[in-house]
Tab-separated table of C-alpha atoms in Angstrom:
chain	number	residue	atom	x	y	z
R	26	UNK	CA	-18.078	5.301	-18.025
R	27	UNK	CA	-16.247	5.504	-14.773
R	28	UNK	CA	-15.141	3.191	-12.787
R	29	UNK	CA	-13.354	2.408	-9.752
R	30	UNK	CA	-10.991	0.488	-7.335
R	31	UNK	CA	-10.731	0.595	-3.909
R	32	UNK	CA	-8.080	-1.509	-2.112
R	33	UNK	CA	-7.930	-2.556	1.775
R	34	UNK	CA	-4.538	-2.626	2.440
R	35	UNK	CA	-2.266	-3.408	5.602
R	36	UNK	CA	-1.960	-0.031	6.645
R	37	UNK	CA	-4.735	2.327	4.319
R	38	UNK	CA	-7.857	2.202	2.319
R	39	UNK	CA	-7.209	3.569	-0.846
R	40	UNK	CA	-9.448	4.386	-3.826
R	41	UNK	CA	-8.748	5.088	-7.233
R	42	UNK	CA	-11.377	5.914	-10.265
R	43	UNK	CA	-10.772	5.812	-13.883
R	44	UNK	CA	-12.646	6.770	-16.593
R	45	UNK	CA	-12.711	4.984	-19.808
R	46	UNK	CA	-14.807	4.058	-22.858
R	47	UNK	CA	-14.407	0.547	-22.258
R	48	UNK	CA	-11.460	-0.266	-23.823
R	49	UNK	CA	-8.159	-0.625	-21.128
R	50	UNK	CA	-5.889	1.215	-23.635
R	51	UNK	CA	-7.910	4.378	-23.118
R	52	UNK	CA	-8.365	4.291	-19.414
R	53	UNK	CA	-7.429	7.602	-17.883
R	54	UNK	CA	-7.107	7.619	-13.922
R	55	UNK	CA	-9.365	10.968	-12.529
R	56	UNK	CA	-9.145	10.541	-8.782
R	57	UNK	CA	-7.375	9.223	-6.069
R	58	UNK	CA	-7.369	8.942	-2.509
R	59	UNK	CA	-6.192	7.111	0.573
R	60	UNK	CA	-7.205	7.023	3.960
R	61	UNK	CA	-5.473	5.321	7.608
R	62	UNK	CA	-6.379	2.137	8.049
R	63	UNK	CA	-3.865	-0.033	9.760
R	64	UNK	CA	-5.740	-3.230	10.491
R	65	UNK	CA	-3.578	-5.470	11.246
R	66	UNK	CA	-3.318	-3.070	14.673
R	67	UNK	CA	-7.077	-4.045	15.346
R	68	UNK	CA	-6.224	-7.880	15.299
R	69	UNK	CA	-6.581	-10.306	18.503
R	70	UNK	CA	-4.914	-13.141	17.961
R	71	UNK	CA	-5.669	-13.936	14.096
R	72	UNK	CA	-9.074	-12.749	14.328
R	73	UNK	CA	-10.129	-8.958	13.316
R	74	UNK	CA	-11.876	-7.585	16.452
R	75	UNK	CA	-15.444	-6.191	16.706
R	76	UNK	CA	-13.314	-2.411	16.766
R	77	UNK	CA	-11.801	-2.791	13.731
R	78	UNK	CA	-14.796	-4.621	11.882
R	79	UNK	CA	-15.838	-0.942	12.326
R	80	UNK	CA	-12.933	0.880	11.234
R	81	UNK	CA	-13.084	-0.666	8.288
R	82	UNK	CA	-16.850	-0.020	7.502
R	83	UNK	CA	-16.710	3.700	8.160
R	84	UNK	CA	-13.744	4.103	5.882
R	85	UNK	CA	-15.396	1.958	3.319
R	86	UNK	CA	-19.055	4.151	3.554
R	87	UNK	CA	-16.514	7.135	3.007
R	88	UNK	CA	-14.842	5.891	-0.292
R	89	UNK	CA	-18.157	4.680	-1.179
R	90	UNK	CA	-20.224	8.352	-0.606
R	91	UNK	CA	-16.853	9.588	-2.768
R	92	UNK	CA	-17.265	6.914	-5.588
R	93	UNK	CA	-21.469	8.285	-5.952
R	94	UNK	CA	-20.606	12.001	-6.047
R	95	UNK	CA	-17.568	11.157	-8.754
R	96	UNK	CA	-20.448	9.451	-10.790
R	97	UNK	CA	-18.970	6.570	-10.977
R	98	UNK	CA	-20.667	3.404	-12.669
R	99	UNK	CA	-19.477	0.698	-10.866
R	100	UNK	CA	-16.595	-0.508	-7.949
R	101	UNK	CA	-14.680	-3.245	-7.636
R	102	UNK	CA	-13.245	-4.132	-4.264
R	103	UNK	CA	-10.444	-5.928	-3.819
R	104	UNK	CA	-7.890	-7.246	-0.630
R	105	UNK	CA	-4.540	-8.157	-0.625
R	106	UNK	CA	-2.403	-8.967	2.078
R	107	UNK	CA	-4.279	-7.151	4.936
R	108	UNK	CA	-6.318	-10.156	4.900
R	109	UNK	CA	-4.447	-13.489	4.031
R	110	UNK	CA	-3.647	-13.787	7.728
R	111	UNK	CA	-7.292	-13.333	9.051
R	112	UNK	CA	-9.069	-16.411	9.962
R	113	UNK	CA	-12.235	-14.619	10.374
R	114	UNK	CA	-12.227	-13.468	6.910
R	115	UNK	CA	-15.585	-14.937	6.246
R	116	UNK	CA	-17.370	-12.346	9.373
R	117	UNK	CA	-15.711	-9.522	7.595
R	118	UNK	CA	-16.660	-9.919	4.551
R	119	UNK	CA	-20.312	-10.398	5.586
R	120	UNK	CA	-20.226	-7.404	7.715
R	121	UNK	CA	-18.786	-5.183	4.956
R	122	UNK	CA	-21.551	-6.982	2.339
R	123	UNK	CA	-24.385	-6.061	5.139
R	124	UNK	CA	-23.337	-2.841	5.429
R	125	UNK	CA	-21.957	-1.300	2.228
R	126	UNK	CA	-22.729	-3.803	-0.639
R	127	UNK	CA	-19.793	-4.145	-1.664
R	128	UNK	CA	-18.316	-7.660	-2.324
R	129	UNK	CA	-14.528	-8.404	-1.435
R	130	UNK	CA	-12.406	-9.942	-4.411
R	131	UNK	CA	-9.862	-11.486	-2.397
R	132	UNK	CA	-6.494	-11.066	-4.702
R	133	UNK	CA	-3.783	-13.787	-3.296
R	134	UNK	CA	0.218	-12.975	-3.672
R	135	UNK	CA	0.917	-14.175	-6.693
R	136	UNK	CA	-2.278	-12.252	-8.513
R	137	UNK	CA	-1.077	-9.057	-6.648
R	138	UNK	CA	1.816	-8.928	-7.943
R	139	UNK	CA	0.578	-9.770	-11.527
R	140	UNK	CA	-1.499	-6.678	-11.580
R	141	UNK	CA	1.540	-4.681	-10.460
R	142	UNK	CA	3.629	-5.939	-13.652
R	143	UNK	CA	0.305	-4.936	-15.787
R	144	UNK	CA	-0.063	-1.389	-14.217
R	145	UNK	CA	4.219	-0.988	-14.936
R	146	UNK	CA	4.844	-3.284	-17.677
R	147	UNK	CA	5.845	-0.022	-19.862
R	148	UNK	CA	8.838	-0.114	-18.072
R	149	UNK	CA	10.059	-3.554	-19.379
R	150	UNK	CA	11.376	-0.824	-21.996
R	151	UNK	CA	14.177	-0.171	-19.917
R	152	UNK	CA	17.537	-1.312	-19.427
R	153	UNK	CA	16.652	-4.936	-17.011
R	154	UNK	CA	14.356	-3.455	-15.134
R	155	UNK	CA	12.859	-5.279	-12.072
R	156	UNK	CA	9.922	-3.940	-9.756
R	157	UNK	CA	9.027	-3.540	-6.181
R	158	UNK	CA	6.434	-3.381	-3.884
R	159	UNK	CA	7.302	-3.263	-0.898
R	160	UNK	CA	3.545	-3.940	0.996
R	161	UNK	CA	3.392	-4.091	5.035
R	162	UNK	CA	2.462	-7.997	4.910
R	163	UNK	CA	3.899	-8.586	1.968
R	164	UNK	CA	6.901	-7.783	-0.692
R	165	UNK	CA	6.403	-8.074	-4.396
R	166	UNK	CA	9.170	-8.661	-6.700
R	167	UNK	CA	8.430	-9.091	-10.484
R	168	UNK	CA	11.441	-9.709	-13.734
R	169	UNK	CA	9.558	-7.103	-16.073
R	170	UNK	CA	11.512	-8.928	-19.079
R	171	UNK	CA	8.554	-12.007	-17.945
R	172	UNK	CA	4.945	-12.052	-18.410
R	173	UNK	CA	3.677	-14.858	-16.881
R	174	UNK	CA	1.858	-15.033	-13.355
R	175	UNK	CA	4.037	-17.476	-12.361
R	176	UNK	CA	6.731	-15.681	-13.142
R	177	UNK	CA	6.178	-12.788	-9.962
R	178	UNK	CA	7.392	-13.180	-6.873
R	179	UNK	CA	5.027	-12.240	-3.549
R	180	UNK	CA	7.143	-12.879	-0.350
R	181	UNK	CA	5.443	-13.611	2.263
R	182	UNK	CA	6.373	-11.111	4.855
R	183	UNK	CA	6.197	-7.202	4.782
R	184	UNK	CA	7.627	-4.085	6.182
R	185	UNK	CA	5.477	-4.234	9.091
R	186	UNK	CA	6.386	-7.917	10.078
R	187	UNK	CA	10.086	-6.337	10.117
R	188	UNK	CA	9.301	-3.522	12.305
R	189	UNK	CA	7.328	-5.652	14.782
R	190	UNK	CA	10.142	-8.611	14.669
R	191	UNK	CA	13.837	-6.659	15.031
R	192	UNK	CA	12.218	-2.988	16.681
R	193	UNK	CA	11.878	-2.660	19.673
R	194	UNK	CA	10.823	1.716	19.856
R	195	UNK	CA	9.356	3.486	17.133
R	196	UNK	CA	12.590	3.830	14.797
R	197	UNK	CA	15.272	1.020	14.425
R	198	UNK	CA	18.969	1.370	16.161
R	199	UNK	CA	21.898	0.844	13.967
R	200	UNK	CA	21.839	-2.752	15.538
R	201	UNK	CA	18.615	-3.560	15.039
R	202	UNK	CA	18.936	-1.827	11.124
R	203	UNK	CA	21.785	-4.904	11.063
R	204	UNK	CA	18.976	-7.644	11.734
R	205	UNK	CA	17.494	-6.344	9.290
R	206	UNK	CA	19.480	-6.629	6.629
R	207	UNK	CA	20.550	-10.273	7.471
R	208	UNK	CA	17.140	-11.080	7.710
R	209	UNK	CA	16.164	-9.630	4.720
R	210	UNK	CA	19.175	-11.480	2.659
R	211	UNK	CA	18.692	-14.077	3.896
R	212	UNK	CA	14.690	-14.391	2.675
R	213	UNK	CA	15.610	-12.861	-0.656
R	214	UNK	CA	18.479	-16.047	-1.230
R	215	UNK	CA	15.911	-18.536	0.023
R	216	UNK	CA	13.494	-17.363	-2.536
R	217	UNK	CA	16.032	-17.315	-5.250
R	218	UNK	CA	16.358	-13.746	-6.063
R	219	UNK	CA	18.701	-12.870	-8.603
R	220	UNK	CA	22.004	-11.185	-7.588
R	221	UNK	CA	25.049	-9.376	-9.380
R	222	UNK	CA	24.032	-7.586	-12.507
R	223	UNK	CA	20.920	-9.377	-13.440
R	224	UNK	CA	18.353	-5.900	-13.319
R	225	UNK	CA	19.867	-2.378	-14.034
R	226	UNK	CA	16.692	-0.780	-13.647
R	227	UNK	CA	14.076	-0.934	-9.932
R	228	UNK	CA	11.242	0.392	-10.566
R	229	UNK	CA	9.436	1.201	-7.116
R	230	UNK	CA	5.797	0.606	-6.473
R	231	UNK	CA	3.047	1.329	-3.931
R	232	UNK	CA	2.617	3.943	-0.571
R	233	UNK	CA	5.327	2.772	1.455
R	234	UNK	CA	8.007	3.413	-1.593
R	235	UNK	CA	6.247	6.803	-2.663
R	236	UNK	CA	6.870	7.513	1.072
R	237	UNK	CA	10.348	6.621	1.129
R	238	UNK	CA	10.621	8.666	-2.089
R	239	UNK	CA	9.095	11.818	-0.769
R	240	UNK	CA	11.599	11.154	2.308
R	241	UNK	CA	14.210	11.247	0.435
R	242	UNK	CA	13.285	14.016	-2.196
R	243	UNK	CA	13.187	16.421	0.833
R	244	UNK	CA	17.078	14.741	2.256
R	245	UNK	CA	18.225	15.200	-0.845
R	246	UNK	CA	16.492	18.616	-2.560
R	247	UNK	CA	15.437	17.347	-5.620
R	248	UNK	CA	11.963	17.259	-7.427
R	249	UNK	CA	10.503	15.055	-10.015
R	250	UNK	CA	11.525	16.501	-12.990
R	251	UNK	CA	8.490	16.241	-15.697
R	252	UNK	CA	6.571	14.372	-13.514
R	253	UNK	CA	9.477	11.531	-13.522
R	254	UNK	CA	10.810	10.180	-10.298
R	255	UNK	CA	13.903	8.998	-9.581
R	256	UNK	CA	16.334	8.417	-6.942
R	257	UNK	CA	20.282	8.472	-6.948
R	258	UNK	CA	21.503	5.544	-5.524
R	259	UNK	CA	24.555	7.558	-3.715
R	260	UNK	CA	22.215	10.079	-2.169
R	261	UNK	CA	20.342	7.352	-0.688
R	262	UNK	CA	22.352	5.655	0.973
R	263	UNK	CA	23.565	8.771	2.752
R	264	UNK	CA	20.472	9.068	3.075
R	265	UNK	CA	19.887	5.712	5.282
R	266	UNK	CA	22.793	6.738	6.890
R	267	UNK	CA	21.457	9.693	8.281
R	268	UNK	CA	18.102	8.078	9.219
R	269	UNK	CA	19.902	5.750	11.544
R	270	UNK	CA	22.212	8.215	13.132
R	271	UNK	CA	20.655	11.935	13.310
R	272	UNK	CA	18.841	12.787	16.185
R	273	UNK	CA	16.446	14.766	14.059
R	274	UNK	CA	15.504	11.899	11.330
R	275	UNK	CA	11.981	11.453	12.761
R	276	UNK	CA	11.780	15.265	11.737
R	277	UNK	CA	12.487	14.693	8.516
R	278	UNK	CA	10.247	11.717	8.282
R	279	UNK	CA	6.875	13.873	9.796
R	280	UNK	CA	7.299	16.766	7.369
R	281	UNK	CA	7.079	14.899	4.480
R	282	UNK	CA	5.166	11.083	5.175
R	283	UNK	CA	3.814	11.266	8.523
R	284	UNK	CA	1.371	7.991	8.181
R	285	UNK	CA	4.618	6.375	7.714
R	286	UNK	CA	6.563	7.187	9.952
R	287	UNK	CA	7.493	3.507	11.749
R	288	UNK	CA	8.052	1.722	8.391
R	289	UNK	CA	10.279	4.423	6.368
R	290	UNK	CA	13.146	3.516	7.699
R	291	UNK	CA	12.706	-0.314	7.617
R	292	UNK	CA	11.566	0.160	3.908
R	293	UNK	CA	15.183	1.904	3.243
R	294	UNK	CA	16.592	-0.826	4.593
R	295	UNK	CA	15.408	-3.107	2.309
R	296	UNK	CA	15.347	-0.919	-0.617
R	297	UNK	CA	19.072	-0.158	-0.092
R	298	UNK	CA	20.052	-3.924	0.289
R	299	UNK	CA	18.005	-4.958	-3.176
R	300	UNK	CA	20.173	-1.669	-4.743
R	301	UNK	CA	23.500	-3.123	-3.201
R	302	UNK	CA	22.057	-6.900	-4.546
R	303	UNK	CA	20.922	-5.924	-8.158
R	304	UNK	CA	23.834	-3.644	-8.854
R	305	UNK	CA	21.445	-1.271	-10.265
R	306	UNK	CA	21.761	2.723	-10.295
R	307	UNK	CA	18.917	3.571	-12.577
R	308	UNK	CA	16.154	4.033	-9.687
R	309	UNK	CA	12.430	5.077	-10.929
R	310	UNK	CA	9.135	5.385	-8.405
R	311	UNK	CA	5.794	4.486	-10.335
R	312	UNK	CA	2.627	5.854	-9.987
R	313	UNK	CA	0.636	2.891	-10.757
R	314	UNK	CA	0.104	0.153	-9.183
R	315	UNK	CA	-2.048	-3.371	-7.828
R	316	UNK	CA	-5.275	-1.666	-8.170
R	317	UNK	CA	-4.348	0.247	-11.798
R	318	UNK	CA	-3.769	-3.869	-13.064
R	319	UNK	CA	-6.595	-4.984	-11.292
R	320	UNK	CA	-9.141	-2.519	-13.282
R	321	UNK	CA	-7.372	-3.112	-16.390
R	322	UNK	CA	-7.004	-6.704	-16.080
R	323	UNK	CA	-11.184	-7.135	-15.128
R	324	UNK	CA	-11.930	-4.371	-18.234
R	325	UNK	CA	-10.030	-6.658	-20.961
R	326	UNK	CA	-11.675	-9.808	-19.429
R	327	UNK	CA	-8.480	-11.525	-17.814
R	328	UNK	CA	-9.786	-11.450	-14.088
R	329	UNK	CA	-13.214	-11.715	-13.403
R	330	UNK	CA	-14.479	-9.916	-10.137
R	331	UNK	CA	-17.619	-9.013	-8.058
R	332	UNK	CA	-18.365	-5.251	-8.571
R	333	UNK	CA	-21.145	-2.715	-6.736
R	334	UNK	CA	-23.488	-1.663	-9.579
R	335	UNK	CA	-23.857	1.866	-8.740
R	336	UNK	CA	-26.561	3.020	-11.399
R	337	UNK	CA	-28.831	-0.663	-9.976
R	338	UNK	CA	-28.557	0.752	-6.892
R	339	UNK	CA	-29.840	4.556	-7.542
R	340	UNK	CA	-33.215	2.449	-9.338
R	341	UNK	CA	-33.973	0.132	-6.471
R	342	UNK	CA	-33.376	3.409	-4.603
R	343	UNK	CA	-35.434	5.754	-6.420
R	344	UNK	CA	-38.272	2.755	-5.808
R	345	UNK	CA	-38.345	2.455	-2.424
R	346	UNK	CA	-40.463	4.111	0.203
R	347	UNK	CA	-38.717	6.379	2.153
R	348	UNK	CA	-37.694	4.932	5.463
R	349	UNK	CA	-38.130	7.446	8.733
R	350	UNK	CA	-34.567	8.227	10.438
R	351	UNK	CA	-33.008	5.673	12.860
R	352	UNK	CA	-31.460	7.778	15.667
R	353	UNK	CA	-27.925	7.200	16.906
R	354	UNK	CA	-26.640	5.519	13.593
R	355	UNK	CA	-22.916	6.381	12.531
R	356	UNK	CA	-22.957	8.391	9.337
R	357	UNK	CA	-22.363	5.944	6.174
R	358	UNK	CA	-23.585	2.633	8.220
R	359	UNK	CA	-25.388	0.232	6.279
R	360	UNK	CA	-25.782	2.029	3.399
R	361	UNK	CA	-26.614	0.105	0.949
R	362	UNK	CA	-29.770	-2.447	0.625
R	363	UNK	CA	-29.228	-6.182	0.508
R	364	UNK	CA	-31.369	-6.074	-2.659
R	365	UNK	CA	-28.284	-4.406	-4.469
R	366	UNK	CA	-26.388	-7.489	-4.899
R	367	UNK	CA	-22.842	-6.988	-6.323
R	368	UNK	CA	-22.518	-7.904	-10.234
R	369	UNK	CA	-20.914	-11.362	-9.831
R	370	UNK	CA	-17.466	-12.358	-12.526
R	371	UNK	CA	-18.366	-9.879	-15.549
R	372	UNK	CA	-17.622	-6.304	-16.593
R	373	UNK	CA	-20.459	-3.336	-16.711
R	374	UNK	CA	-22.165	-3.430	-20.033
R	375	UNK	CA	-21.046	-0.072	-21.826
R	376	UNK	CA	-23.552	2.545	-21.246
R	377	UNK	CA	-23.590	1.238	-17.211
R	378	UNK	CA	14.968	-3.417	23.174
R	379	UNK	CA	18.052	-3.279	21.235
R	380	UNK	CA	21.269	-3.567	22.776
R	381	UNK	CA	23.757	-0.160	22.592
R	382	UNK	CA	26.320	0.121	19.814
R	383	UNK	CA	29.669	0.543	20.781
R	384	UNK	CA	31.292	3.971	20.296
R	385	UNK	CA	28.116	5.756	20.196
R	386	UNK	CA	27.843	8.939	22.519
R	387	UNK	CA	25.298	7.948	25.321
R	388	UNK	CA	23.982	11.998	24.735
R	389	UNK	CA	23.452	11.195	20.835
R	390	UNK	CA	21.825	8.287	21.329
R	391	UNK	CA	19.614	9.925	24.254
R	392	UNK	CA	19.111	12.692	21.942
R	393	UNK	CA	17.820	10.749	18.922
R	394	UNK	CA	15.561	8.253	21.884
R	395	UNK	CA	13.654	11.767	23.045
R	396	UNK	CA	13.451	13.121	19.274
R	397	UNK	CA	11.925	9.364	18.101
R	398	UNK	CA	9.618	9.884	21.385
R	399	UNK	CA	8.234	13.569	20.260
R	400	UNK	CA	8.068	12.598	16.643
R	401	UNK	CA	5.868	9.490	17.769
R	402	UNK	CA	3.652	11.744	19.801
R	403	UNK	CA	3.180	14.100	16.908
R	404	UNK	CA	2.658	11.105	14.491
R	405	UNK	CA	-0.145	10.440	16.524
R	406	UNK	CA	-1.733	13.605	15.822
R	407	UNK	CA	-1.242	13.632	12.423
R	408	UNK	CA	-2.419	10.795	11.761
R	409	UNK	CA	-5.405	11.319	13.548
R	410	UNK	CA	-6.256	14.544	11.651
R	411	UNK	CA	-5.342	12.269	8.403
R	412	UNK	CA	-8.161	9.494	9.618
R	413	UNK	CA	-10.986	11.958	10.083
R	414	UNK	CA	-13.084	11.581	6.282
R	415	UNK	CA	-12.682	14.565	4.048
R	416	UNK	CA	-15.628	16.267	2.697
């Protein structure tokens, strides 16, 4: 049986699919993928407009077409914090029902960060180990030595709030990098996160840490080493260093995470001030994460969720007339017939402007405004290129 996941997200649609006999302990992930998607760009006022009702309906008929060809059985998907702030949640989810049949499980903060601590509880193993998430609407914190849903911690602001609120051009000054940080400490003492040597070991999860990974992988020329990340505290904060003061950071940000190129510096911000808060030098990037938990947690029974019953669909296909072509239609609209309901709350049956810093060099500073300028222009590009579906 396969089965899949596919997540909207504050600033992607991503897809994973798994293949398993049933049983979570013998799940083995076979594909992933993730696309653009940064809705919360498309919003006016609280409301998601008409243009990016549509953005999100061609990406989903893309993951979708992928999911059939992979032969997967059925799909579960699932929203975090892309959509806690939309008030016209209800007109989304009808549009994406209408046209895809697929049913959005709406996961709130503290259930997303549950099924990160079930897709990385392996590392409770280590020395006091804590995890991350750091989302664009949202910031996940979980005590892996703690099981209990209650226990996680979802804060309720993200990398992209922080970007919006303290920058004012594409990548932060060393002033606005300061605002930051306060702001940051002073959320993380409000919600009662543990200081001095409570956690030894982070583990980071989710796109926006991989990214800052990969970032700093290529600063600091070293590779994963048996398929094991990690990240030397030292070298990193150089590393932040650098990405506030060289003229050629946005560089080093395109050649190795383009999509994220606003939010990796932010992210190191906040990643270096948890380091600094935990005392913790034994850094480790996961590869699992909400939607991993998710599958596993709906597969044992633990979450129940509204899935799209692929192998239904093919009979009520294979049933049907044939309908003549509609002219004009985007590829992947409404496809999928309102008499393919999603499978409601069980599992498949088996078988189925910032002010100047003193002693800067007005030519540095110029320098590093025009390279942040280019680099934003060639973001746009790539990303672009990245949004257009792959075959």
């Amino acid at each position: 049986m396969k089965y899949s996941v596919i997540d909207i997200s504050s600033s992607s649609l991503s897809l994973t699919v798994a293949e398993t006999d049933g049983n979570p302990d013998t799940t083995e992930i076979v594909f992933k993928d993730r696309a653009n998607l940064s809705l919360p760009y498309y919003l006016v006022g609280d409301k998601l407009s008409a243009r990016g009702i549509d953005k999100l309906l061609d990406a989903l008929a893309v993951a979708k077409e992928k999911c059939s060809k992979l032969g997967v059985n059925a799909c579960w998907l699932i929203s975090t914090a892309a959509m806690r702030s939309i008030s016209n949640f209800d007109e989304v989810a009808a549009a994406v029902e209408e046209h895809t049949g697929l049913r959005i499980n709406f996961l709130d903060g503290g259930t997303e960060a549950y099924c990160d601590y079930i897709a990385n509880r392996r590392y409770a193993a280590c020395d006091r180990a804590v995890l991350v998430d750091l989302g664009g609407k949202s910031i996940e914190i979980c005590d892996l030595s703690k099981s209990e849903k209650s226990d996680m911690l979802c804060l309720d602001f993200g990398i992209m709030d922080l970007h919006h609120k303290f920058v004012s051009r594409l990548q932060p000054t060393e002033g606005e990098a300061d605002d930051v940080k306060k702001y940051v400490k002073s959320k993380f003492d409000d919600a009662g996160l543990p200081c001095g040597d409570t956690f030894a070991t982070v583990v980071l999860v989710g796109a926006t840490n991989r990214a800052v990974y990969d970032v700093y992988a290529e600063y600091a020329g070293e590779a994963a080493e048996d398929g094991v990340m990690t990240i030397d505290r030292k070298k990193f904060k150089k590393m932040v260093k650098y990405l506030l003061t060289d003229a050629e950071r946005s560089g080093l940000i395109l050649k190795t995470a383009p999509e994220k190129l606003s939010f990796v510096i932010p992210a190191a911000i906040v990643l270096k001030t948890l380091f600094k808060r935990f005392g913790a030098d034994n850094i480790v990037v996961s590869d699992s994460g909400v939607k991993e938990g998710y599958l596993r947690l709906v597969l044992d029974g633990s979450e129940s969720g509204e899935y799209y019953d692929f192998i239904s669909a093919l009979a009520v296909a294979a049933s049907a007339p044939a309908a003549p072509k509609k002219r004009g239609r985007k590829p992947g609209a409404k496809s999928a017939s309102k008499k393919t309901p999603a499978k409601r709350g069980r599992k498949p049956a088996a078988g189925n402007a910032a002010p100047k810093k003193r002693g800067r060099k007005p030519k540095a500073a110029e320098e590093t405004a025009a390279a942040d300028v280019a680099a934003a222009e060639e973001a746009q590009t790539a990303a672009e290129e990245n949004a257009s579906p792959a075959e």
